[in-house]
């Protein structure tokens, strides 16, 4: 067995019914509470152990949060109730360096999660992680590089995370792109670009994350993990001149339902969250290329004279009279994680703009 298999097994063995320990992989330790073979690990490991050597594989440090494991600080106090849903869980957010993803990262950290910000913009991801670690005064985030359309890159990201902390509890597939355009003149290249990031990227991430989650569940059989696809309200209702995007998001719901049925044997739940428009992010609010400016310049909203007029027009289309944000989406993530009697759903967070039948 290799480090990348032993670490999730240890995380699963340390599971106390609510959380597994963070497991940091090392070279063989000079002193360890337990030294044994990989085959004897399940019978010899006892909950609460903080250092283990596995013959021929390496050493492993354990603790309830990253600093307790890696730096030997005291375990943090337990957080009870709903506030504890993601506390000290290892969460990954792809596309977490900006926009919705950044909002989700910030909200998960507020709820105590250890978050991997996985983005093509690795500098942005690392800068955000550093800012959050300084703000919290402990290790709450890491920035890691990934291109979700490249299988080698996705596999490397998953391995890097497992090596660092021993597993993944909640994987949020958020990285996504939009290229609007009529079906009559959209290029195949643009169509494939959107499909690759939004649809194929979700397949590649699930392919490499699901086996890690299976390993974590193996020792005790009651470890629950979550894979969550951030789709869109355009996964519930078609979107005119936006077919590539809506198609990729509807398709992702098909993957979610299929993976949910398949991965339930590993206690991995798979759900989609379908947010409404996020007006504060760069997609809508970028002062040069954002959709508000584009729609103003194109005269798309009759009578609108300013960006603020355009924004109000769109906000008024939602019963809740505002756009969606990362905290709204994170509440749906918490629901999916806390709920252990539901999987394969597409959960709307649209302020009532799209209502399910
Ligand atoms: N903005 C909205 O109004 C809105 C509404 C509903 C759903 N969504 C969905 O929310 C998600 C995030 O959207 P956003 O508006 O915040 O986008 P954004 O463009 O602001 O941010 C996307 C992030 O993903 C990263 N990224 C892009 N391609 C990547 C790739 N191949 N590999 C790794 N990282 C990549 C970017 O570097 C960026 O940090 C998307 O899936 C989007 O479809 C957005």
Tab-separated table of C-alpha atoms and ligand atoms in Angstrom:
chain	number	residue	atom	x	y	z
A	1	UNK	CA	0.000	0.000	0.000
A	2	UNK	CA	1.130	3.540	-0.668
A	3	UNK	CA	0.949	6.783	1.292
A	4	UNK	CA	-1.971	7.940	-0.862
A	5	UNK	CA	-3.985	4.886	0.228
A	6	UNK	CA	-2.841	4.698	3.871
A	7	UNK	CA	-3.625	8.366	4.639
A	8	UNK	CA	-7.380	8.157	3.750
A	9	UNK	CA	-7.592	4.796	5.550
A	10	UNK	CA	-6.165	6.419	8.689
A	11	UNK	CA	-8.581	9.323	8.333
A	12	UNK	CA	-11.394	6.779	8.169
A	13	UNK	CA	-10.038	4.806	11.149
A	14	UNK	CA	-9.931	7.961	13.269
A	15	UNK	CA	-13.583	8.775	12.449
A	16	UNK	CA	-15.520	9.401	15.686
A	17	UNK	CA	-18.967	9.359	14.109
A	18	UNK	CA	-18.738	13.025	13.098
A	19	UNK	CA	-15.215	13.842	11.831
A	20	UNK	CA	-12.042	12.079	10.857
A	21	UNK	CA	-8.653	13.451	11.900
A	22	UNK	CA	-6.458	15.480	9.582
A	23	UNK	CA	-3.643	13.093	8.556
A	24	UNK	CA	-0.343	14.636	7.483
A	25	UNK	CA	2.039	12.321	5.575
A	26	UNK	CA	5.734	12.374	6.531
A	27	UNK	CA	8.915	10.332	6.239
A	28	UNK	CA	9.198	7.605	8.930
A	29	UNK	CA	9.003	9.364	12.310
A	30	UNK	CA	11.861	9.030	14.839
A	31	UNK	CA	9.269	8.183	17.490
A	32	UNK	CA	5.667	7.142	16.942
A	33	UNK	CA	2.858	5.938	19.224
A	34	UNK	CA	2.281	2.999	16.855
A	35	UNK	CA	4.572	1.259	14.378
A	36	UNK	CA	3.041	-1.560	12.383
A	37	UNK	CA	2.533	-3.056	8.931
A	38	UNK	CA	-0.190	-1.794	6.580
A	39	UNK	CA	-2.085	-5.065	7.111
A	40	UNK	CA	-2.127	-4.623	10.908
A	41	UNK	CA	-3.141	-0.966	10.835
A	42	UNK	CA	-6.906	-1.507	11.193
A	43	UNK	CA	-6.563	-3.805	14.203
A	44	UNK	CA	-3.817	-1.872	16.005
A	45	UNK	CA	-4.898	1.775	15.480
A	46	UNK	CA	-6.721	3.334	18.426
A	47	UNK	CA	-8.767	6.555	18.292
A	48	UNK	CA	-6.791	9.484	19.706
A	49	UNK	CA	-3.385	8.321	18.401
A	50	UNK	CA	-1.415	11.268	17.019
A	51	UNK	CA	1.586	9.584	15.345
A	52	UNK	CA	1.861	6.347	13.393
A	53	UNK	CA	4.640	4.687	11.373
A	54	UNK	CA	3.609	2.191	8.706
A	55	UNK	CA	6.441	-0.200	7.767
A	56	UNK	CA	7.844	0.480	4.320
A	57	UNK	CA	5.392	3.369	3.696
A	58	UNK	CA	6.138	6.287	6.014
A	59	UNK	CA	5.041	8.244	9.056
A	60	UNK	CA	1.690	9.963	9.667
A	61	UNK	CA	0.724	12.749	12.097
A	62	UNK	CA	-2.900	13.115	13.194
A	63	UNK	CA	-4.929	15.890	14.817
A	64	UNK	CA	-8.389	17.417	14.714
A	65	UNK	CA	-7.281	20.404	12.674
A	66	UNK	CA	-4.269	21.031	10.453
A	67	UNK	CA	-2.133	22.818	13.049
A	68	UNK	CA	-2.850	20.179	15.714
A	69	UNK	CA	-1.662	17.476	13.306
A	70	UNK	CA	1.262	19.154	11.532
A	71	UNK	CA	2.571	21.471	14.251
A	72	UNK	CA	1.617	19.464	17.320
A	73	UNK	CA	-0.614	22.175	18.817
A	74	UNK	CA	-3.607	21.280	21.020
A	75	UNK	CA	-6.739	19.940	19.378
A	76	UNK	CA	-9.387	22.653	18.939
A	77	UNK	CA	-12.514	22.633	21.042
A	78	UNK	CA	-15.456	20.711	19.610
A	79	UNK	CA	-18.180	22.758	17.957
A	80	UNK	CA	-21.668	21.345	18.421
A	81	UNK	CA	-24.869	21.548	16.393
A	82	UNK	CA	-25.300	23.094	12.956
A	83	UNK	CA	-22.225	25.262	13.469
A	84	UNK	CA	-20.258	22.018	13.476
A	85	UNK	CA	-21.496	20.690	10.125
A	86	UNK	CA	-18.272	21.429	8.234
A	87	UNK	CA	-16.069	22.317	11.220
A	88	UNK	CA	-12.603	20.774	10.579
A	89	UNK	CA	-13.876	18.997	7.470
A	90	UNK	CA	-11.563	19.073	4.470
A	91	UNK	CA	-13.377	20.966	1.723
A	92	UNK	CA	-12.117	21.643	-1.800
A	93	UNK	CA	-13.555	24.457	-3.902
A	94	UNK	CA	-12.511	24.500	-7.551
A	95	UNK	CA	-12.505	27.967	-9.086
A	96	UNK	CA	-12.283	29.293	-5.524
A	97	UNK	CA	-9.932	32.204	-6.211
A	98	UNK	CA	-12.688	34.668	-7.134
A	99	UNK	CA	-16.408	35.133	-7.667
A	100	UNK	CA	-18.907	32.660	-6.265
A	101	UNK	CA	-16.087	30.266	-5.383
A	102	UNK	CA	-14.373	32.879	-3.212
A	103	UNK	CA	-17.679	33.572	-1.444
A	104	UNK	CA	-18.109	29.840	-0.786
A	105	UNK	CA	-14.507	29.569	0.482
A	106	UNK	CA	-15.023	32.479	2.895
A	107	UNK	CA	-18.347	31.133	4.188
A	108	UNK	CA	-16.967	27.594	4.686
A	109	UNK	CA	-14.013	28.998	6.623
A	110	UNK	CA	-16.376	31.018	8.801
A	111	UNK	CA	-17.985	27.661	9.647
A	112	UNK	CA	-14.629	26.124	10.624
A	113	UNK	CA	-13.702	24.119	7.502
A	114	UNK	CA	-10.163	23.556	6.230
A	115	UNK	CA	-10.480	24.708	2.612
A	116	UNK	CA	-8.368	23.956	-0.444
A	117	UNK	CA	-8.777	26.740	-2.978
A	118	UNK	CA	-8.143	24.914	-6.256
A	119	UNK	CA	-7.841	27.204	-9.238
A	120	UNK	CA	-6.092	27.727	-12.560
A	121	UNK	CA	-5.227	31.104	-11.110
A	122	UNK	CA	-2.892	29.550	-8.530
A	123	UNK	CA	-1.404	32.908	-7.522
A	124	UNK	CA	-4.885	34.216	-6.709
A	125	UNK	CA	-5.715	31.003	-4.834
A	126	UNK	CA	-2.528	31.176	-2.754
A	127	UNK	CA	-2.938	34.883	-2.019
A	128	UNK	CA	-6.505	34.311	-0.807
A	129	UNK	CA	-5.376	31.357	1.351
A	130	UNK	CA	-2.627	33.453	2.921
A	131	UNK	CA	-5.029	36.298	3.626
A	132	UNK	CA	-7.514	33.910	5.290
A	133	UNK	CA	-4.824	32.156	7.368
A	134	UNK	CA	-3.579	35.518	8.654
A	135	UNK	CA	-7.107	36.687	9.381
A	136	UNK	CA	-7.947	33.493	11.361
A	137	UNK	CA	-4.532	33.170	13.063
A	138	UNK	CA	-4.311	29.456	12.182
A	139	UNK	CA	-4.132	27.274	9.089
A	140	UNK	CA	-7.590	27.299	7.511
A	141	UNK	CA	-6.770	27.329	3.787
A	142	UNK	CA	-4.316	26.227	1.112
A	143	UNK	CA	-4.098	27.382	-2.498
A	144	UNK	CA	-3.529	24.603	-5.042
A	145	UNK	CA	-3.190	24.613	-8.798
A	146	UNK	CA	-5.651	22.804	-11.058
A	147	UNK	CA	-7.005	22.909	-14.559
A	148	UNK	CA	-10.212	20.890	-14.268
A	149	UNK	CA	-10.171	20.082	-17.998
A	150	UNK	CA	-6.792	18.309	-17.738
A	151	UNK	CA	-6.924	14.838	-16.151
A	152	UNK	CA	-3.246	14.813	-15.145
A	153	UNK	CA	-3.685	18.145	-13.389
A	154	UNK	CA	-6.848	16.973	-11.581
A	155	UNK	CA	-5.138	13.770	-10.407
A	156	UNK	CA	-2.111	15.736	-9.200
A	157	UNK	CA	-4.359	18.134	-7.243
A	158	UNK	CA	-6.180	15.268	-5.512
A	159	UNK	CA	-2.873	13.539	-4.652
A	160	UNK	CA	-1.403	16.785	-3.295
A	161	UNK	CA	-4.392	17.247	-0.970
A	162	UNK	CA	-4.405	13.620	0.226
A	163	UNK	CA	-0.652	13.834	0.915
A	164	UNK	CA	-1.157	17.046	2.906
A	165	UNK	CA	-4.220	16.186	5.017
A	166	UNK	CA	-5.221	12.566	4.374
A	167	UNK	CA	-8.484	12.926	2.478
A	168	UNK	CA	-11.355	15.039	1.188
A	169	UNK	CA	-14.739	15.280	2.911
A	170	UNK	CA	-16.548	17.805	0.722
A	171	UNK	CA	-15.616	18.449	-2.899
A	172	UNK	CA	-17.276	21.508	-4.449
A	173	UNK	CA	-16.976	21.516	-8.230
A	174	UNK	CA	-17.478	25.232	-8.806
A	175	UNK	CA	-15.040	26.195	-11.605
A	176	UNK	CA	-17.152	27.199	-14.555
A	177	UNK	CA	-17.184	29.455	-17.592
A	178	UNK	CA	-19.833	31.102	-19.708
A	179	UNK	CA	-19.808	32.025	-23.366
A	180	UNK	CA	-23.193	33.250	-24.476
A	181	UNK	CA	-24.268	33.246	-28.110
A	182	UNK	CA	-26.936	32.178	-30.571
A	183	UNK	CA	-26.892	28.565	-31.723
A	184	UNK	CA	-26.831	30.007	-35.265
A	185	UNK	CA	-23.365	31.439	-34.974
A	186	UNK	CA	-21.617	29.959	-31.926
A	187	UNK	CA	-18.331	28.385	-32.943
A	188	UNK	CA	-17.647	24.740	-32.146
A	189	UNK	CA	-14.526	25.924	-30.313
A	190	UNK	CA	-16.557	28.105	-27.919
A	191	UNK	CA	-19.145	25.362	-27.418
A	192	UNK	CA	-16.436	22.841	-26.553
A	193	UNK	CA	-14.647	25.280	-24.235
A	194	UNK	CA	-17.786	25.723	-22.108
A	195	UNK	CA	-18.589	21.980	-22.186
A	196	UNK	CA	-15.020	21.030	-21.234
A	197	UNK	CA	-14.837	23.204	-18.127
A	198	UNK	CA	-18.420	22.890	-16.867
A	199	UNK	CA	-19.271	19.285	-17.798
A	200	UNK	CA	-16.094	17.285	-18.525
A	201	UNK	CA	-14.321	19.015	-15.612
A	202	UNK	CA	-16.987	17.725	-13.201
A	203	UNK	CA	-16.517	14.179	-14.558
A	204	UNK	CA	-12.715	14.352	-14.167
A	205	UNK	CA	-12.896	15.701	-10.622
A	206	UNK	CA	-15.427	13.080	-9.521
A	207	UNK	CA	-13.376	10.317	-11.176
A	208	UNK	CA	-10.332	11.139	-9.034
A	209	UNK	CA	-12.038	12.207	-5.802
A	210	UNK	CA	-14.517	9.335	-5.449
A	211	UNK	CA	-11.845	6.607	-4.844
A	212	UNK	CA	-10.313	8.677	-2.018
A	213	UNK	CA	-13.732	9.015	-0.402
A	214	UNK	CA	-14.282	5.257	-0.758
A	215	UNK	CA	-10.998	4.577	1.095
A	216	UNK	CA	-12.016	6.879	3.950
A	217	UNK	CA	-15.279	5.019	4.380
A	218	UNK	CA	-13.709	1.546	4.229
A	219	UNK	CA	-12.610	0.990	7.850
A	220	UNK	CA	-15.877	1.886	9.603
A	221	UNK	CA	-18.535	1.919	6.886
A	222	UNK	CA	-20.298	5.003	8.243
A	223	UNK	CA	-18.140	7.892	7.031
A	224	UNK	CA	-20.224	10.266	4.846
A	225	UNK	CA	-18.653	12.392	2.135
A	226	UNK	CA	-20.058	14.868	-0.378
A	227	UNK	CA	-19.470	15.801	-3.980
A	228	UNK	CA	-21.312	18.955	-4.965
A	229	UNK	CA	-21.625	20.452	-8.422
A	230	UNK	CA	-22.329	24.175	-8.568
A	231	UNK	CA	-24.550	24.368	-11.613
A	232	UNK	CA	-26.958	27.267	-12.186
A	233	UNK	CA	-30.602	28.190	-12.477
A	234	UNK	CA	-29.795	27.463	-16.144
A	235	UNK	CA	-29.609	23.783	-15.125
A	236	UNK	CA	-33.340	23.916	-14.342
A	237	UNK	CA	-34.649	26.078	-17.191
A	238	UNK	CA	-33.234	26.710	-20.683
A	239	UNK	CA	-31.508	30.010	-21.370
A	240	UNK	CA	-31.979	31.837	-24.681
A	241	UNK	CA	-28.755	32.461	-26.625
A	242	UNK	CA	-26.924	30.663	-23.835
A	243	UNK	CA	-27.357	27.045	-24.929
A	244	UNK	CA	-23.758	25.896	-24.469
A	245	UNK	CA	-23.859	26.996	-20.832
A	246	UNK	CA	-27.352	25.698	-20.015
A	247	UNK	CA	-26.587	22.407	-21.800
A	248	UNK	CA	-23.399	21.907	-19.782
A	249	UNK	CA	-25.278	22.612	-16.541
A	250	UNK	CA	-28.275	20.360	-17.402
A	251	UNK	CA	-25.714	17.691	-18.364
A	252	UNK	CA	-23.982	18.069	-15.017
A	253	UNK	CA	-27.279	17.306	-13.274
A	254	UNK	CA	-27.407	14.081	-15.319
A	255	UNK	CA	-23.939	13.204	-14.050
A	256	UNK	CA	-24.954	14.126	-10.489
A	257	UNK	CA	-27.974	11.792	-10.570
A	258	UNK	CA	-25.939	8.941	-12.087
A	259	UNK	CA	-22.955	9.323	-9.748
A	260	UNK	CA	-25.331	9.620	-6.764
A	261	UNK	CA	-26.820	6.219	-7.582
A	262	UNK	CA	-23.380	4.673	-8.122
A	263	UNK	CA	-21.462	6.167	-5.191
A	264	UNK	CA	-24.116	5.684	-2.516
A	265	UNK	CA	-22.394	2.362	-1.682
A	266	UNK	CA	-19.368	4.415	-0.535
A	267	UNK	CA	-21.615	6.768	1.516
A	268	UNK	CA	-20.709	9.519	-0.933
A	269	UNK	CA	-23.640	11.824	-1.613
A	270	UNK	CA	-23.654	13.710	-4.896
A	271	UNK	CA	-25.823	16.791	-5.316
A	272	UNK	CA	-26.082	19.852	-7.533
A	273	UNK	CA	-26.721	23.360	-6.297
A	274	UNK	CA	-28.389	25.671	-8.798
A	275	UNK	CA	-27.699	29.322	-7.918
A	276	UNK	CA	-29.293	32.402	-9.384
A	277	UNK	CA	-27.238	35.298	-10.739
A	278	UNK	CA	-24.320	36.541	-8.630
A	279	UNK	CA	-24.294	40.240	-9.438
A	280	UNK	CA	-21.357	41.233	-7.243
A	281	UNK	CA	-18.837	38.975	-9.022
A	282	UNK	CA	-16.698	39.859	-12.047
A	283	UNK	CA	-19.018	38.110	-14.528
A	284	UNK	CA	-21.709	40.761	-13.986
A	285	UNK	CA	-19.880	43.656	-12.281
A	286	UNK	CA	-16.488	43.897	-13.993
A	287	UNK	CA	-16.387	47.609	-14.933
A	288	UNK	CA	-15.037	46.922	-18.436
A	289	UNK	CA	-16.193	43.459	-19.493
A	290	UNK	CA	-19.010	42.671	-17.033
A	291	UNK	CA	-22.498	41.815	-18.275
A	292	UNK	CA	-24.012	45.009	-16.746
A	293	UNK	CA	-21.744	47.213	-18.878
A	294	UNK	CA	-22.212	44.997	-21.922
A	295	UNK	CA	-26.009	45.118	-21.592
A	296	UNK	CA	-25.945	48.894	-21.030
A	297	UNK	CA	-23.819	49.450	-24.142
A	298	UNK	CA	-25.965	47.064	-26.186
A	299	UNK	CA	-29.180	48.869	-25.092
A	300	UNK	CA	-30.594	45.519	-23.968
A	301	UNK	CA	-32.798	47.038	-21.237
A	302	UNK	CA	-35.121	49.739	-22.655
A	303	UNK	CA	-34.784	53.067	-20.787
A	304	UNK	CA	-31.713	52.041	-18.766
A	305	UNK	CA	-29.175	54.875	-18.547
A	306	UNK	CA	-26.690	53.510	-16.014
A	307	UNK	CA	-25.220	50.232	-14.815
A	308	UNK	CA	-27.335	50.642	-11.658
A	309	UNK	CA	-30.516	50.770	-13.842
A	310	UNK	CA	-29.515	47.488	-15.483
A	311	UNK	CA	-28.799	45.879	-12.127
A	312	UNK	CA	-32.180	46.945	-10.710
A	313	UNK	CA	-33.923	45.541	-13.799
A	314	UNK	CA	-32.366	42.129	-13.232
A	315	UNK	CA	-32.811	42.132	-9.474
A	316	UNK	CA	-36.525	42.863	-9.944
A	317	UNK	CA	-36.919	39.578	-11.853
A	318	UNK	CA	-36.295	37.676	-8.628
A	319	UNK	CA	-39.079	37.467	-5.989
A	320	UNK	CA	-36.437	38.016	-3.299
A	321	UNK	CA	-35.416	41.187	-5.188
A	322	UNK	CA	-31.658	40.654	-5.057
A	323	UNK	CA	-28.883	38.549	-6.545
A	324	UNK	CA	-27.441	35.362	-5.086
A	325	UNK	CA	-24.140	35.257	-3.169
A	326	UNK	CA	-21.623	32.742	-1.845
A	327	UNK	CA	-23.238	32.620	1.600
A	328	UNK	CA	-26.608	31.725	0.072
A	329	UNK	CA	-24.956	28.874	-1.837
A	330	UNK	CA	-23.014	27.728	1.224
A	331	UNK	CA	-26.267	27.301	3.181
A	332	UNK	CA	-27.306	24.764	0.525
A	333	UNK	CA	-23.870	23.107	0.794
A	334	UNK	CA	-24.339	22.795	4.576
A	335	UNK	CA	-27.773	21.272	3.999
A	336	UNK	CA	-26.314	18.671	1.607
A	337	UNK	CA	-23.507	17.789	4.021
A	338	UNK	CA	-25.694	17.639	7.130
A	339	UNK	CA	-28.453	15.643	5.442
A	340	UNK	CA	-27.632	11.949	5.361
A	341	UNK	CA	-30.941	10.875	3.815
A	342	UNK	CA	-30.794	12.576	0.427
A	343	UNK	CA	-28.658	12.373	-2.677
A	344	UNK	CA	-28.829	13.086	-6.414
A	345	UNK	CA	-30.799	16.325	-6.047
A	346	UNK	CA	-30.552	19.643	-7.869
A	347	UNK	CA	-31.165	22.223	-5.150
A	348	UNK	CA	-32.272	25.673	-6.333
A	349	UNK	CA	-30.882	28.801	-4.647
A	350	UNK	CA	-32.507	31.351	-6.936
A	351	UNK	CA	-34.431	33.676	-4.609
A	352	UNK	CA	-37.608	32.157	-6.058
A	353	UNK	CA	-36.743	33.022	-9.669
A	354	UNK	CA	-37.017	29.373	-10.712
A	355	UNK	CA	-39.555	27.269	-8.849
A	356	UNK	CA	-39.591	23.474	-9.008
A	357	UNK	CA	-42.767	21.670	-10.099
B	1	LIG	N1	-21.882	34.435	-11.714
B	1	LIG	C1	-23.139	34.010	-11.764
B	1	LIG	O1	-24.079	34.810	-11.891
B	1	LIG	C2	-23.439	32.529	-11.661
B	1	LIG	C3	-24.776	32.120	-11.523
B	1	LIG	C4	-25.056	30.766	-11.374
B	1	LIG	C5	-24.033	29.841	-11.378
B	1	LIG	N2	-22.751	30.269	-11.541
B	1	LIG	C6	-21.715	29.244	-11.547
B	1	LIG	O2	-20.874	29.472	-10.445
B	1	LIG	C7	-19.543	29.056	-10.758
B	1	LIG	C8	-18.567	30.198	-10.525
B	1	LIG	O3	-18.945	31.282	-11.360
B	1	LIG	P1	-18.346	32.747	-11.193
B	1	LIG	O4	-19.312	33.675	-11.797
B	1	LIG	O5	-17.914	32.942	-9.813
B	1	LIG	O6	-17.088	32.661	-12.164
B	1	LIG	P2	-15.744	33.551	-12.186
B	1	LIG	O7	-15.393	33.655	-13.626
B	1	LIG	O8	-15.872	34.793	-11.390
B	1	LIG	O9	-14.688	32.601	-11.446
B	1	LIG	C9	-14.392	31.336	-11.967
B	1	LIG	C10	-13.106	30.833	-11.325
B	1	LIG	O10	-12.849	29.558	-11.923
B	1	LIG	C11	-11.490	29.499	-12.336
B	1	LIG	N3	-11.401	28.602	-13.498
B	1	LIG	C12	-11.880	28.821	-14.750
B	1	LIG	N4	-11.582	27.768	-15.536
B	1	LIG	C13	-10.919	26.875	-14.772
B	1	LIG	C14	-10.348	25.602	-15.019
B	1	LIG	N5	-10.373	25.042	-16.242
B	1	LIG	N6	-9.736	24.959	-14.004
B	1	LIG	C15	-9.664	25.523	-12.766
B	1	LIG	N7	-10.169	26.735	-12.483
B	1	LIG	C16	-10.798	27.398	-13.471
B	1	LIG	C17	-11.105	30.922	-12.664
B	1	LIG	O11	-9.689	31.110	-12.587
B	1	LIG	C18	-11.877	31.708	-11.613
B	1	LIG	O12	-11.130	31.868	-10.429
B	1	LIG	C19	-19.583	28.585	-12.211
B	1	LIG	O13	-19.744	27.191	-12.267
B	1	LIG	C20	-20.795	29.295	-12.746
B	1	LIG	O14	-21.343	28.628	-13.855
B	1	LIG	C21	-22.421	31.585	-11.669
